Short mmCIF file of C-alpha atoms in Angstrom, two decimals:
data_model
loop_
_atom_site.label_atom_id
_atom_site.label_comp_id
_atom_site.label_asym_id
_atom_site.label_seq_id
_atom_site.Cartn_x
_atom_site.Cartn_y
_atom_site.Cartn_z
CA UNK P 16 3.57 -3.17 -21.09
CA UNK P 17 6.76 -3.44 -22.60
CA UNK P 18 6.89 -5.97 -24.88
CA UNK P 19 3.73 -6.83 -27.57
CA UNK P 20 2.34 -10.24 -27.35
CA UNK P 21 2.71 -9.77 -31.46
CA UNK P 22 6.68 -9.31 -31.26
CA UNK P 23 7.81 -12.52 -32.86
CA UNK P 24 11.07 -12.63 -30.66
CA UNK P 25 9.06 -12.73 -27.16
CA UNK P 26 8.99 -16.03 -25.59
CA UNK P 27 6.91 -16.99 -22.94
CA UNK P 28 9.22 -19.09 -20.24
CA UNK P 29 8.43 -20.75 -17.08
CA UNK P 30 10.55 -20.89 -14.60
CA UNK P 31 11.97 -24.64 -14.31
CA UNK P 32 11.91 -26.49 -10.96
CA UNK P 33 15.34 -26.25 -10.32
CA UNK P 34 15.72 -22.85 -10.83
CA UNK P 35 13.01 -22.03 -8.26
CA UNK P 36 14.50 -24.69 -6.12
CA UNK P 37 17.87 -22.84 -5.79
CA UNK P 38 16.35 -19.51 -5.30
CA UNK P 39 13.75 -21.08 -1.94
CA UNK P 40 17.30 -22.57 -0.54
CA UNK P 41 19.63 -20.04 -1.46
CA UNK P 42 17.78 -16.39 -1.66
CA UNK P 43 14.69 -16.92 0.45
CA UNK P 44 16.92 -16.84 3.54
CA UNK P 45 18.92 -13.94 2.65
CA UNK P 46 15.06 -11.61 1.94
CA UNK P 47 12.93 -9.29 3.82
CA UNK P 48 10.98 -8.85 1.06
CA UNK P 49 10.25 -11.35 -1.98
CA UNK P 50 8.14 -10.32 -5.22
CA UNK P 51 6.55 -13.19 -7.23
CA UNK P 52 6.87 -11.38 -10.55
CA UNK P 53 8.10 -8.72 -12.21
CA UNK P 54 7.07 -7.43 -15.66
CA UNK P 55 5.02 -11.19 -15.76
CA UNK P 56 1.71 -12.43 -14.76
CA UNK P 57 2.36 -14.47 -12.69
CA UNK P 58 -0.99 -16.09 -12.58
CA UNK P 59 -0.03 -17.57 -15.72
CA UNK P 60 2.31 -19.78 -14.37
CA UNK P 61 1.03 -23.38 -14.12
CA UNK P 62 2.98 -23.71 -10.93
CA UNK P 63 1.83 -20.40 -9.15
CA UNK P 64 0.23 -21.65 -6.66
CA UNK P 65 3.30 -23.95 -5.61
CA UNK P 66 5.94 -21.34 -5.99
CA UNK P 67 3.24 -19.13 -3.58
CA UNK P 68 2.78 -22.03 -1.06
CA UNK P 69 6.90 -22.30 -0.67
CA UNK P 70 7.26 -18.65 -0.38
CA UNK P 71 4.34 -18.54 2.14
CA UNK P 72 6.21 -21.39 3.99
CA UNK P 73 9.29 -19.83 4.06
CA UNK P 74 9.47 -17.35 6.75
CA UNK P 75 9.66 -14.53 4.50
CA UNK P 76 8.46 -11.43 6.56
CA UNK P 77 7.04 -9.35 3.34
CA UNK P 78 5.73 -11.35 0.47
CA UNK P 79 4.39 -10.09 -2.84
CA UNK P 80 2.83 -10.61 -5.89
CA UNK P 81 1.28 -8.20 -8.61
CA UNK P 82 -1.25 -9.66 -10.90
CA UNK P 83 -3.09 -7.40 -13.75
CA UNK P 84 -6.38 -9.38 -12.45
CA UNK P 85 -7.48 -11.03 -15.86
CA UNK P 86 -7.13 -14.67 -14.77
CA UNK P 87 -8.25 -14.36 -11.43
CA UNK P 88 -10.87 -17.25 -10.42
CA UNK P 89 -12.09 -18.32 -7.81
CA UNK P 90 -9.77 -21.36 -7.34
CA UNK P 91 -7.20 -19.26 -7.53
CA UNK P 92 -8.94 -17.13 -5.13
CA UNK P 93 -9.58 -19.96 -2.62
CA UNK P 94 -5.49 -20.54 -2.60
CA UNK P 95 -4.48 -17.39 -2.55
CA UNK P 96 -6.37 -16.76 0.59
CA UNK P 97 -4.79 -20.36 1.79
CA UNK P 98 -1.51 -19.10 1.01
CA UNK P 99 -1.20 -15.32 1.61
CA UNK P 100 1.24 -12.96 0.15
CA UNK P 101 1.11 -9.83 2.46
CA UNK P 102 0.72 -7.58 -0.37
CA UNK P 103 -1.16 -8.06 -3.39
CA UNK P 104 -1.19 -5.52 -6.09
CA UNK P 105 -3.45 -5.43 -9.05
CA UNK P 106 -2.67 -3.19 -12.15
CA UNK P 107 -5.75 -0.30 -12.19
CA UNK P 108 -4.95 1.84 -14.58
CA UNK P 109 -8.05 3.66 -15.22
CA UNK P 110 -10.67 5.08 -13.23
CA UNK P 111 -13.41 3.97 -15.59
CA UNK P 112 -13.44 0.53 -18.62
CA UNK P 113 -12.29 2.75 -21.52
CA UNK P 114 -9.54 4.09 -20.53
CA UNK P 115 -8.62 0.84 -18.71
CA UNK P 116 -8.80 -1.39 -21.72
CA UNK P 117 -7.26 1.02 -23.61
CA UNK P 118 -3.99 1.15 -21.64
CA UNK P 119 -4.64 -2.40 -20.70
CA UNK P 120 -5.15 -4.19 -24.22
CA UNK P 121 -9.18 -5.05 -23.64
CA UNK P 122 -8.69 -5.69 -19.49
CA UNK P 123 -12.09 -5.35 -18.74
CA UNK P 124 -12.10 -3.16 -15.60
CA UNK P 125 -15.62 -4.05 -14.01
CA UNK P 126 -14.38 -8.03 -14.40
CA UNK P 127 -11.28 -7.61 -12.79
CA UNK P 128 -12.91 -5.65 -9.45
CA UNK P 129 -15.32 -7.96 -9.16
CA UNK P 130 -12.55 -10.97 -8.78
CA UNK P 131 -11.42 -8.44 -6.13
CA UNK P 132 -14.24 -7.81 -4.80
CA UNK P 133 -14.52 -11.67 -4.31
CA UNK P 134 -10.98 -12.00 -2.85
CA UNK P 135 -11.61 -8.90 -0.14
CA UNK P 136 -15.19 -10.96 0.87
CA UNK P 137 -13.06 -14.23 1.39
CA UNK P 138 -10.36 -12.70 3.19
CA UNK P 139 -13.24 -11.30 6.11
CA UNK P 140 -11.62 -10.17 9.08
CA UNK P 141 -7.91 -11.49 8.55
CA UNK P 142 -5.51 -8.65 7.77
CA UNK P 143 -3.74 -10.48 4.37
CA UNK P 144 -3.27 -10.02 2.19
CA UNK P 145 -3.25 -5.94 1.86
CA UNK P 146 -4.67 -5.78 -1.24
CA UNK P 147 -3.35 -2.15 -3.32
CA UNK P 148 -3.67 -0.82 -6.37
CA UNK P 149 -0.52 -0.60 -8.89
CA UNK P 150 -1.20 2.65 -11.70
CA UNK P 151 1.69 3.11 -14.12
CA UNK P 152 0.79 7.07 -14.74
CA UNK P 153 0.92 8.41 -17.99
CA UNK P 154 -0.65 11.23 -19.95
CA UNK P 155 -4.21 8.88 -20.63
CA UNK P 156 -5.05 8.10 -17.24
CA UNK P 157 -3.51 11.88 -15.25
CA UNK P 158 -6.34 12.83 -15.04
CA UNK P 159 -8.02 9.82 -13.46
CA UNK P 160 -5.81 9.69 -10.49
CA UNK P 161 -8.31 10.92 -8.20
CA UNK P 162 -11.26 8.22 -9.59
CA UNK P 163 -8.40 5.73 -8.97
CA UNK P 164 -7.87 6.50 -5.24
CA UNK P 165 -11.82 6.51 -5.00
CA UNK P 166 -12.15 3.29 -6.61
CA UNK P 167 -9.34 1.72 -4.29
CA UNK P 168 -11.51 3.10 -1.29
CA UNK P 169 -14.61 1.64 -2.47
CA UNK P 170 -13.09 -1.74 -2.85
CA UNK P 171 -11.19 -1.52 0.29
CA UNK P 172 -7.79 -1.37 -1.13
CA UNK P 173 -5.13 -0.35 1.52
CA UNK P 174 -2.82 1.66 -0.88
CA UNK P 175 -2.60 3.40 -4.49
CA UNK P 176 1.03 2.65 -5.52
CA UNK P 177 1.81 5.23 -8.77
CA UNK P 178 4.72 4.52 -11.19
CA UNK P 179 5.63 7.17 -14.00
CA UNK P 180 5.93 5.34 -17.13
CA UNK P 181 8.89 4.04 -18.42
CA UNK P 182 9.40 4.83 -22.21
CA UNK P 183 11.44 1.96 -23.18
CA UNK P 184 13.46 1.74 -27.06
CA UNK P 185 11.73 0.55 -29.83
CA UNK P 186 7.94 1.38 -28.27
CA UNK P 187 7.50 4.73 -29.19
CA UNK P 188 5.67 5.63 -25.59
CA UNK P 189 7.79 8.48 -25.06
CA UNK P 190 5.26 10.86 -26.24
CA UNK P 191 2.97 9.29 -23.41
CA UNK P 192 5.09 10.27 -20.46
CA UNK P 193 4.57 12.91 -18.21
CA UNK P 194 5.90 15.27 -16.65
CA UNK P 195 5.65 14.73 -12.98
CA UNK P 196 7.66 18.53 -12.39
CA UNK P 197 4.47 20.09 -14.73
CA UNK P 198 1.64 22.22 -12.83
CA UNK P 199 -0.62 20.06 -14.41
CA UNK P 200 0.75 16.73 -13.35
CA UNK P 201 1.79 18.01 -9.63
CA UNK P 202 -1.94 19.40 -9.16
CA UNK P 203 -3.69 16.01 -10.19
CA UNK P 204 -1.15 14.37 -7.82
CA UNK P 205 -1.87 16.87 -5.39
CA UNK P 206 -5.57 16.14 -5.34
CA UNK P 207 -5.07 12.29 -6.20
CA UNK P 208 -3.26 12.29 -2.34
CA UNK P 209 -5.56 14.55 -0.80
CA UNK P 210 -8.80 12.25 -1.84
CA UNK P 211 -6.50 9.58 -0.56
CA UNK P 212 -6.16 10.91 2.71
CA UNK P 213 -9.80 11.60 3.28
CA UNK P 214 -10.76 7.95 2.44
CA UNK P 215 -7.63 6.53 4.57
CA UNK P 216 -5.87 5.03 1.27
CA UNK P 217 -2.34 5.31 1.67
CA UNK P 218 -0.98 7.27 -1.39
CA UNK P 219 2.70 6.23 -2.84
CA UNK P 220 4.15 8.21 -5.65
CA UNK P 221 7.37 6.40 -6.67
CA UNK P 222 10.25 9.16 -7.69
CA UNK P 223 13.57 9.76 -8.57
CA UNK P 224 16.19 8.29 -6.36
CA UNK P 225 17.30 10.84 -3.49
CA UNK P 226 19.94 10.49 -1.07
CA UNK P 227 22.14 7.39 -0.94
CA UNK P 228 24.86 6.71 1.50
CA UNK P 229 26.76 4.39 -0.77
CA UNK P 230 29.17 4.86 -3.47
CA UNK P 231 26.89 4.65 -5.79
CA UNK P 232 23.37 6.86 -5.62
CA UNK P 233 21.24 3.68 -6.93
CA UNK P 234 19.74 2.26 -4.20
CA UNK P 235 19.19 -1.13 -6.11
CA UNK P 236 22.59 -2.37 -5.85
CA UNK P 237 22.69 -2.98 -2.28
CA UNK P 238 19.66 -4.59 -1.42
CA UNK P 239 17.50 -5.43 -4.24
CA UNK P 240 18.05 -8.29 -6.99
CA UNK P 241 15.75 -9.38 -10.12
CA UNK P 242 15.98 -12.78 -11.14
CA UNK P 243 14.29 -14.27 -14.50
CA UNK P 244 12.50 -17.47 -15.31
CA UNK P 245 16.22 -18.97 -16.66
CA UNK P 246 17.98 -17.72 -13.30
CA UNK P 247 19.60 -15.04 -14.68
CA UNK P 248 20.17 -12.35 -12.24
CA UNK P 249 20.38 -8.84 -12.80
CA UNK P 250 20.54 -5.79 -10.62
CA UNK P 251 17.42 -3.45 -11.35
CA UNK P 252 14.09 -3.81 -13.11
CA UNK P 253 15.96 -1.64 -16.06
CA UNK P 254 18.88 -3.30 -16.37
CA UNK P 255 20.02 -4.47 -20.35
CA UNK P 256 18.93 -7.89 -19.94
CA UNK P 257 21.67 -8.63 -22.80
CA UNK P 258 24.42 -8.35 -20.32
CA UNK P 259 22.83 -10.28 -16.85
CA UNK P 260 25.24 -10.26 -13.56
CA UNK P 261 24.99 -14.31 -13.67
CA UNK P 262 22.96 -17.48 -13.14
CA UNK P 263 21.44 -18.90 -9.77
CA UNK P 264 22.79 -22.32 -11.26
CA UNK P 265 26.65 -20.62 -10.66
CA UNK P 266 25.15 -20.05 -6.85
CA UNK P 267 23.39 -17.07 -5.60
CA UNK P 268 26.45 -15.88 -3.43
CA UNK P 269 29.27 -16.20 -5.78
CA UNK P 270 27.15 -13.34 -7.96
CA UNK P 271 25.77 -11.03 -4.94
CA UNK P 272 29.77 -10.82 -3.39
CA UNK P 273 31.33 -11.18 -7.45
CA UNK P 274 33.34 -9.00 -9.43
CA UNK P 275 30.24 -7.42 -11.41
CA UNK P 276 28.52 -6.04 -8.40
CA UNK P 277 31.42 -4.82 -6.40
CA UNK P 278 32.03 -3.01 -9.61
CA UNK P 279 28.78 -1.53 -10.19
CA UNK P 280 28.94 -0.28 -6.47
CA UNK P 281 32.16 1.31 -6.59
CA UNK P 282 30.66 3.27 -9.50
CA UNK P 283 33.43 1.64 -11.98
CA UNK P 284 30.52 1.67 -15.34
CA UNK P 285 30.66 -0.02 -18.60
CA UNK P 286 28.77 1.14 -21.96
CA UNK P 287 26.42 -1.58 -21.65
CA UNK P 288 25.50 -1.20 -18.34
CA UNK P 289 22.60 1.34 -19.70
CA UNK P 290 22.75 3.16 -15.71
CA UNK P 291 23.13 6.91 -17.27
CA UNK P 292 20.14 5.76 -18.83
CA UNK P 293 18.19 5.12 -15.90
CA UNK P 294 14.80 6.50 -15.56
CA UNK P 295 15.35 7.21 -11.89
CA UNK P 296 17.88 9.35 -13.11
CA UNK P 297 16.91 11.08 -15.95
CA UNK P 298 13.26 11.70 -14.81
CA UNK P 299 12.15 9.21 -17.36
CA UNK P 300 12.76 11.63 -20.81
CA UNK P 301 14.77 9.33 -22.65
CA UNK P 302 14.23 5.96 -23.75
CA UNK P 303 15.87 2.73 -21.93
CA UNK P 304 17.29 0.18 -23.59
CA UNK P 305 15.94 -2.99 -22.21
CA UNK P 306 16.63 -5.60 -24.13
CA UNK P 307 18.70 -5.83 -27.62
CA UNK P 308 17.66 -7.81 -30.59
#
């Protein structure tokens, strides 16, 4: 949802083998969780299903993928269930095909439960993976939180996971955030958790960053780390991706105990570290700066 697909700058990468290689041998180890993907489908990988096998091998306790559902099939299906994440999350983000292909550039919403539908069948009686819903909330689908939550009940989804929009430079989507402090927004929320606890859906509503015991209030520094398909590692889904922390080719441990991050945790910033900027901080109402052309 960030970039367009039209932007003549956007590249799609795949992550090389060696790149992957040095994040199984020297990450996997150090995790409690792992995410295959982040702001990717990572269905359209070629090598998905090998990257999932070696993370399913590797004694990860919480694995995780999110797909947006559009190349689902049922080979992919068949290894998915061979090879189980423990969480898979598919990107609803309408209650009904308009508003879904809409938000979701032509997703076709019926298509994409149905692939679920077919996943949940072949899973049976084995508890992964969890399958949940992810909903990026914003002003065209507030009002369809509730449908959501039904729709995750009625294709025996475990969870509705809600993320506010991030309005991001350059996109013009700030005029599509909302206001999760409004009446309006906390009373569809309000009912949107309700329905969920009727139907036993667990209900997540993913705000702004509370109480840290750390020298630094962001949460993200001391246990979480993004890495891209070139092995650049950086410290937060918003992070400038101009200015990354390091490569996974200089070794993963050199960058987690380096200069940059012991910086960033003492709370020592730089302009072009973007973190005043961060939407966990500001609620969301300005625009990040992602990336720089």
């Amino acid at each position: 949802m960030r970039l367009s697909d039209n932007d003549p700058s956007r590249k799609w990468t795949h992550m090389s083998a060696e790149v992957f290689q040095i994040i199984r041998s020297e990450v996997f180890p150090l995790a409690r969780t792992v995410g295959i993907s982040c702001g990717a489908e990572p269905l359209a990988n070629p090598d998905f299903i090998h990257h999932l096998q070696a993370l399913y091998e590797s004694g990860v306790p919480y694995r995780q993928m999110v797909t947006n559902g559009t190349l689902l099939t049922n080979k992919l299906i068949h290894s998915i269930l061979r090879f189980p994440p423990t969480s898979l999350f598919v990107s609803i983000d309408g209650a009904d095909d308009e508003t879904h292909a809409v938000i979701r550039d032509g997703a076709n919403l019926g298509e994409i439960l149905a692939m679920v539908e077919k996943l949940v069948a072949g899973r049976g009686r084995k508890l992964f993976p969890m399958i949940g819903f992810s909903t990026t909330l914003q002003k065209a689908n507030l009002h369809q939180l509730e449908g959501i939550v039904k729709l995750a009940a009625e294709y025996r989804a475990a969870s509705v996971g809600v993320v506010p929009l991030v309005p991001y430079e350059g996109l013009n989507t700030i005029d599509r955030v909302v206001d999760t402090n409004s009446a309006e927004a906390k009373d569809q929320i309000t009912r949107a958790a309700q329905t969920a606890g009727k139907l036993g859906v667990e209900f997540h509503l993913s705000s702004e960053i509370t109480d840290r015991k750390s020298a630094h209030p962001c949460s993200y520094l001391q246990d979480t780390v993004f890495i891209d398909p070139h092995g650049s590692v950086f410290p937060c889904p918003y992070w400038n991706t101009e200015f990354p922390l390091g490569n996974v080719l200089e070794g993963f441990e050199n960058i987690w105990s380096g200069t940059e991050y012991k910086r960033l945790r003492n709370g020592k910033f730089k302009e072009e570290d973007n973190c005043l900027q961060c939407p966990e901080v500001t609620s969301r109402t300005v625009e990040v700066t992602k990336a720089r052309q």
